[in-house]
Amino acid sequence: SFGLKKIAYVDVCMIAFGFVLRVLAGGFATKTPISGYMVACTALLALFLGFGKRAHELAWAEQSGLTTSTRAALAGYRLDVLRIAMMLLAATTCAAFLVYTLDPHTIEYFGTNKLVYSAPFVALGILRFLALALWWPKDESPTEAMLRDPWFLLDLAAATATMIYVIYG
């Protein structure tokens, strides 16, 4: 992986692959079946967040006038391409989560067809990450900014409360 982490786009794909492996290993270890939709959601979200971090680094460098980067692979990225990729990944991730909540296996596993009510909160969280990564970059990673962002934290609390209510309520 040492050589691959220096290649633009491949570096983030390797990170996403690692997250997918963790989900699969967790399912295997707990004897929990992992659906294709869960794998898709994991991969898409990891790609979205990884490209978001790269886009943020480029946007911050552009905004602050910096010319040096901290990652070798960053030189191979273009901000306009990352913005398009992130928009597509945002839409695809939301769609994959929506389909996951409506999948008969998910409904059977959780014992409810109302998990879909959490989808708007997932979409809002993804939009908030887009805003923090692309439109309002600061001198910190968007994931760190997200964990201090009151709007994101409110959305996370609402999503969690909705999921708990739908599953256990």
PDB file of C-alpha atoms in Angstrom:
ATOM      1  CA  SER A   1       0.000   0.000   0.000  1.00  0.00           C
ATOM      2  CA  PHE A   2       2.962   2.358   0.424  1.00  0.00           C
ATOM      3  CA  GLY A   3       3.260   2.905  -3.315  1.00  0.00           C
ATOM      4  CA  LEU A   4      -0.490   2.997  -3.935  1.00  0.00           C
ATOM      5  CA  LYS A   5      -1.101   5.748  -1.393  1.00  0.00           C
ATOM      6  CA  LYS A   6       0.947   8.073  -3.594  1.00  0.00           C
ATOM      7  CA  ILE A   7      -1.342   7.615  -6.624  1.00  0.00           C
ATOM      8  CA  ALA A   8      -4.276  10.026  -6.911  1.00  0.00           C
ATOM      9  CA  TYR A   9      -7.706   8.389  -6.700  1.00  0.00           C
ATOM     10  CA  VAL A  10      -6.167   4.968  -6.002  1.00  0.00           C
ATOM     11  CA  ASP A  11      -5.246   6.155  -2.500  1.00  0.00           C
ATOM     12  CA  VAL A  12      -8.874   6.857  -1.606  1.00  0.00           C
ATOM     13  CA  CYS A  13     -10.050   3.634  -3.279  1.00  0.00           C
ATOM     14  CA  MET A  14      -7.644   1.696  -1.037  1.00  0.00           C
ATOM     15  CA  ILE A  15      -9.083   3.423   2.033  1.00  0.00           C
ATOM     16  CA  ALA A  16     -12.617   2.539   0.921  1.00  0.00           C
ATOM     17  CA  PHE A  17     -11.571  -1.057   0.284  1.00  0.00           C
ATOM     18  CA  GLY A  18     -10.221  -1.205   3.845  1.00  0.00           C
ATOM     19  CA  PHE A  19     -13.569  -0.080   5.244  1.00  0.00           C
ATOM     20  CA  VAL A  20     -15.411  -2.684   3.172  1.00  0.00           C
ATOM     21  CA  LEU A  21     -13.057  -5.365   4.489  1.00  0.00           C
ATOM     22  CA  ARG A  22     -13.801  -4.232   8.065  1.00  0.00           C
ATOM     23  CA  VAL A  23     -17.551  -4.508   7.484  1.00  0.00           C
ATOM     24  CA  LEU A  24     -17.177  -7.955   5.947  1.00  0.00           C
ATOM     25  CA  ALA A  25     -14.878  -9.097   8.760  1.00  0.00           C
ATOM     26  CA  GLY A  26     -17.313  -7.761  11.351  1.00  0.00           C
ATOM     27  CA  GLY A  27     -20.172  -9.645   9.718  1.00  0.00           C
ATOM     28  CA  PHE A  28     -18.088 -12.803   9.613  1.00  0.00           C
ATOM     29  CA  ALA A  29     -16.942 -12.443  13.236  1.00  0.00           C
ATOM     30  CA  THR A  30     -20.474 -11.877  14.540  1.00  0.00           C
ATOM     31  CA  LYS A  31     -22.116 -14.291  12.100  1.00  0.00           C
ATOM     32  CA  THR A  32     -24.281 -11.421  10.857  1.00  0.00           C
ATOM     33  CA  PRO A  33     -25.198 -11.532   7.172  1.00  0.00           C
ATOM     34  CA  ILE A  34     -23.938  -8.459   5.323  1.00  0.00           C
ATOM     35  CA  SER A  35     -26.090  -7.361   2.398  1.00  0.00           C
ATOM     36  CA  GLY A  36     -24.726  -6.059  -0.857  1.00  0.00           C
ATOM     37  CA  TYR A  37     -26.433  -2.768  -0.070  1.00  0.00           C
ATOM     38  CA  MET A  38     -24.480  -2.501   3.190  1.00  0.00           C
ATOM     39  CA  VAL A  39     -21.237  -3.098   1.315  1.00  0.00           C
ATOM     40  CA  ALA A  40     -22.270  -0.535  -1.317  1.00  0.00           C
ATOM     41  CA  CYS A  41     -23.201   2.065   1.318  1.00  0.00           C
ATOM     42  CA  THR A  42     -19.883   1.512   3.114  1.00  0.00           C
ATOM     43  CA  ALA A  43     -17.808   1.771  -0.061  1.00  0.00           C
ATOM     44  CA  LEU A  44     -19.677   4.803  -1.396  1.00  0.00           C
ATOM     45  CA  LEU A  45     -19.553   6.674   1.911  1.00  0.00           C
ATOM     46  CA  ALA A  46     -15.843   5.928   2.364  1.00  0.00           C
ATOM     47  CA  LEU A  47     -15.116   7.154  -1.168  1.00  0.00           C
ATOM     48  CA  PHE A  48     -17.247  10.253  -0.566  1.00  0.00           C
ATOM     49  CA  LEU A  49     -15.484  11.107   2.707  1.00  0.00           C
ATOM     50  CA  GLY A  50     -12.027  10.333   1.322  1.00  0.00           C
ATOM     51  CA  PHE A  51     -12.490  12.437  -1.791  1.00  0.00           C
ATOM     52  CA  GLY A  52     -14.044  15.103   0.425  1.00  0.00           C
ATOM     53  CA  LYS A  53     -10.888  15.278   2.473  1.00  0.00           C
ATOM     54  CA  ARG A  54      -8.770  15.605  -0.682  1.00  0.00           C
ATOM     55  CA  ALA A  55     -11.121  18.248  -2.114  1.00  0.00           C
ATOM     56  CA  HIS A  56     -11.012  20.150   1.163  1.00  0.00           C
ATOM     57  CA  GLU A  57      -7.219  20.154   1.150  1.00  0.00           C
ATOM     58  CA  LEU A  58      -7.188  21.551  -2.387  1.00  0.00           C
ATOM     59  CA  ALA A  59      -9.948  24.087  -1.664  1.00  0.00           C
ATOM     60  CA  TRP A  60      -8.183  25.261   1.496  1.00  0.00           C
ATOM     61  CA  ALA A  61      -4.872  25.582  -0.348  1.00  0.00           C
ATOM     62  CA  GLU A  62      -6.602  27.573  -3.097  1.00  0.00           C
ATOM     63  CA  GLN A  63      -8.440  29.810  -0.613  1.00  0.00           C
ATOM     64  CA  SER A  64      -5.403  30.468   1.567  1.00  0.00           C
ATOM     65  CA  GLY A  65      -2.885  30.785  -1.279  1.00  0.00           C
ATOM     66  CA  LEU A  66      -0.761  27.787  -0.252  1.00  0.00           C
ATOM     67  CA  THR A  67       1.247  26.074  -2.972  1.00  0.00           C
ATOM     68  CA  THR A  68       2.645  23.071  -1.118  1.00  0.00           C
ATOM     69  CA  SER A  69       0.694  19.958  -0.252  1.00  0.00           C
ATOM     70  CA  THR A  70       1.103  17.453   2.533  1.00  0.00           C
ATOM     71  CA  ARG A  71       0.288  14.382   0.392  1.00  0.00           C
ATOM     72  CA  ALA A  72       2.174  13.086  -2.605  1.00  0.00           C
ATOM     73  CA  ALA A  73      -1.072  11.961  -4.266  1.00  0.00           C
ATOM     74  CA  LEU A  74      -2.668  15.394  -3.905  1.00  0.00           C
ATOM     75  CA  ALA A  75      -0.728  16.692  -6.899  1.00  0.00           C
ATOM     76  CA  GLY A  76      -2.688  14.282  -9.112  1.00  0.00           C
ATOM     77  CA  TYR A  77      -6.093  15.596  -8.044  1.00  0.00           C
ATOM     78  CA  ARG A  78      -8.055  18.414  -9.628  1.00  0.00           C
ATOM     79  CA  LEU A  79     -10.595  20.286  -7.533  1.00  0.00           C
ATOM     80  CA  ASP A  80     -13.161  20.542 -10.331  1.00  0.00           C
ATOM     81  CA  VAL A  81     -13.034  16.758 -10.894  1.00  0.00           C
ATOM     82  CA  LEU A  82     -13.304  16.089  -7.155  1.00  0.00           C
ATOM     83  CA  ARG A  83     -16.333  18.379  -6.880  1.00  0.00           C
ATOM     84  CA  ILE A  84     -18.132  16.455  -9.613  1.00  0.00           C
ATOM     85  CA  ALA A  85     -17.100  13.112  -8.104  1.00  0.00           C
ATOM     86  CA  MET A  86     -18.357  14.200  -4.702  1.00  0.00           C
ATOM     87  CA  MET A  87     -21.707  15.344  -6.067  1.00  0.00           C
ATOM     88  CA  LEU A  88     -22.154  12.018  -7.861  1.00  0.00           C
ATOM     89  CA  LEU A  89     -21.041  10.047  -4.807  1.00  0.00           C
ATOM     90  CA  ALA A  90     -23.353  12.077  -2.561  1.00  0.00           C
ATOM     91  CA  ALA A  91     -26.355  11.276  -4.729  1.00  0.00           C
ATOM     92  CA  THR A  92     -25.361   7.630  -5.162  1.00  0.00           C
ATOM     93  CA  THR A  93     -24.705   7.160  -1.433  1.00  0.00           C
ATOM     94  CA  CYS A  94     -28.110   8.619  -0.550  1.00  0.00           C
ATOM     95  CA  ALA A  95     -29.787   6.410  -3.151  1.00  0.00           C
ATOM     96  CA  ALA A  96     -27.950   3.303  -1.918  1.00  0.00           C
ATOM     97  CA  PHE A  97     -28.984   4.023   1.675  1.00  0.00           C
ATOM     98  CA  LEU A  98     -32.584   4.559   0.607  1.00  0.00           C
ATOM     99  CA  VAL A  99     -32.631   1.260  -1.285  1.00  0.00           C
ATOM    100  CA  TYR A 100     -30.968  -0.445   1.699  1.00  0.00           C
ATOM    101  CA  THR A 101     -33.753   0.743   4.016  1.00  0.00           C
ATOM    102  CA  LEU A 102     -36.378  -0.609   1.592  1.00  0.00           C
ATOM    103  CA  ASP A 103     -34.655  -3.952   0.968  1.00  0.00           C
ATOM    104  CA  PRO A 104     -36.772  -6.912   2.155  1.00  0.00           C
ATOM    105  CA  HIS A 105     -33.777  -8.397   4.016  1.00  0.00           C
ATOM    106  CA  THR A 106     -33.212  -5.135   5.899  1.00  0.00           C
ATOM    107  CA  ILE A 107     -36.910  -4.897   6.746  1.00  0.00           C
ATOM    108  CA  GLU A 108     -36.886  -8.482   7.991  1.00  0.00           C
ATOM    109  CA  TYR A 109     -33.645  -8.020   9.975  1.00  0.00           C
ATOM    110  CA  PHE A 110     -34.839  -4.874  11.773  1.00  0.00           C
ATOM    111  CA  GLY A 111     -38.491  -5.927  11.900  1.00  0.00           C
ATOM    112  CA  THR A 112     -39.765  -2.693  10.392  1.00  0.00           C
ATOM    113  CA  ASN A 113     -40.237  -0.991   7.037  1.00  0.00           C
ATOM    114  CA  LYS A 114     -39.931   2.462   8.604  1.00  0.00           C
ATOM    115  CA  LEU A 115     -36.137   2.710   8.622  1.00  0.00           C
ATOM    116  CA  VAL A 116     -36.628   4.748   5.445  1.00  0.00           C
ATOM    117  CA  TYR A 117     -37.661   7.667   7.688  1.00  0.00           C
ATOM    118  CA  SER A 118     -34.005   8.140   8.557  1.00  0.00           C
ATOM    119  CA  ALA A 119     -33.018   8.725   4.903  1.00  0.00           C
ATOM    120  CA  PRO A 120     -33.648  12.505   4.915  1.00  0.00           C
ATOM    121  CA  PHE A 121     -31.276  12.873   7.872  1.00  0.00           C
ATOM    122  CA  VAL A 122     -28.608  10.876   6.048  1.00  0.00           C
ATOM    123  CA  ALA A 123     -29.033  13.155   3.015  1.00  0.00           C
ATOM    124  CA  LEU A 124     -28.774  16.280   5.196  1.00  0.00           C
ATOM    125  CA  GLY A 125     -25.595  14.963   6.833  1.00  0.00           C
ATOM    126  CA  ILE A 126     -24.050  14.298   3.445  1.00  0.00           C
ATOM    127  CA  LEU A 127     -25.007  17.789   2.234  1.00  0.00           C
ATOM    128  CA  ARG A 128     -23.498  19.315   5.370  1.00  0.00           C
ATOM    129  CA  PHE A 129     -20.247  17.451   4.762  1.00  0.00           C
ATOM    130  CA  LEU A 130     -20.230  18.784   1.180  1.00  0.00           C
ATOM    131  CA  ALA A 131     -20.611  22.306   2.513  1.00  0.00           C
ATOM    132  CA  LEU A 132     -17.814  21.921   5.055  1.00  0.00           C
ATOM    133  CA  ALA A 133     -15.457  20.241   2.582  1.00  0.00           C
ATOM    134  CA  LEU A 134     -16.068  22.286  -0.551  1.00  0.00           C
ATOM    135  CA  TRP A 135     -17.839  25.547   0.069  1.00  0.00           C
ATOM    136  CA  TRP A 136     -16.626  26.632   3.520  1.00  0.00           C
ATOM    137  CA  PRO A 137     -13.193  25.040   3.966  1.00  0.00           C
ATOM    138  CA  LYS A 138     -11.314  25.883   7.135  1.00  0.00           C
ATOM    139  CA  ASP A 139      -7.862  25.044   8.419  1.00  0.00           C
ATOM    140  CA  GLU A 140      -8.965  21.623   9.702  1.00  0.00           C
ATOM    141  CA  SER A 141     -10.177  18.456   8.059  1.00  0.00           C
ATOM    142  CA  PRO A 142     -13.878  18.403   7.171  1.00  0.00           C
ATOM    143  CA  THR A 143     -14.385  15.347   9.391  1.00  0.00           C
ATOM    144  CA  GLU A 144     -12.988  17.255  12.380  1.00  0.00           C
ATOM    145  CA  ALA A 145     -15.092  20.293  11.481  1.00  0.00           C
ATOM    146  CA  MET A 146     -18.149  18.074  11.120  1.00  0.00           C
ATOM    147  CA  LEU A 147     -17.738  16.698  14.650  1.00  0.00           C
ATOM    148  CA  ARG A 148     -17.826  20.260  16.011  1.00  0.00           C
ATOM    149  CA  ASP A 149     -20.508  21.576  13.685  1.00  0.00           C
ATOM    150  CA  PRO A 150     -23.758  22.220  15.606  1.00  0.00           C
ATOM    151  CA  TRP A 151     -25.936  21.675  12.505  1.00  0.00           C
ATOM    152  CA  PHE A 152     -24.326  18.335  11.731  1.00  0.00           C
ATOM    153  CA  LEU A 153     -24.510  17.237  15.374  1.00  0.00           C
ATOM    154  CA  LEU A 154     -28.206  18.168  15.495  1.00  0.00           C
ATOM    155  CA  ASP A 155     -28.808  16.172  12.312  1.00  0.00           C
ATOM    156  CA  LEU A 156     -26.871  13.218  13.746  1.00  0.00           C
ATOM    157  CA  ALA A 157     -28.937  13.308  16.944  1.00  0.00           C
ATOM    158  CA  ALA A 158     -32.178  13.452  14.940  1.00  0.00           C
ATOM    159  CA  ALA A 159     -31.065  10.548  12.711  1.00  0.00           C
ATOM    160  CA  THR A 160     -30.061   8.476  15.729  1.00  0.00           C
ATOM    161  CA  ALA A 161     -33.303   9.222  17.574  1.00  0.00           C
ATOM    162  CA  THR A 162     -35.321   8.365  14.469  1.00  0.00           C
ATOM    163  CA  MET A 163     -33.515   5.056  13.978  1.00  0.00           C
ATOM    164  CA  ILE A 164     -33.850   4.097  17.647  1.00  0.00           C
ATOM    165  CA  TYR A 165     -37.550   4.984  17.670  1.00  0.00           C
ATOM    166  CA  VAL A 166     -38.232   3.131  14.420  1.00  0.00           C
ATOM    167  CA  ILE A 167     -36.316  -0.002  15.452  1.00  0.00           C
ATOM    168  CA  TYR A 168     -37.270  -0.203  19.142  1.00  0.00           C
ATOM    169  CA  GLY A 169     -40.335   2.051  19.411  1.00  0.00           C
TER     170      GLY A 169
END
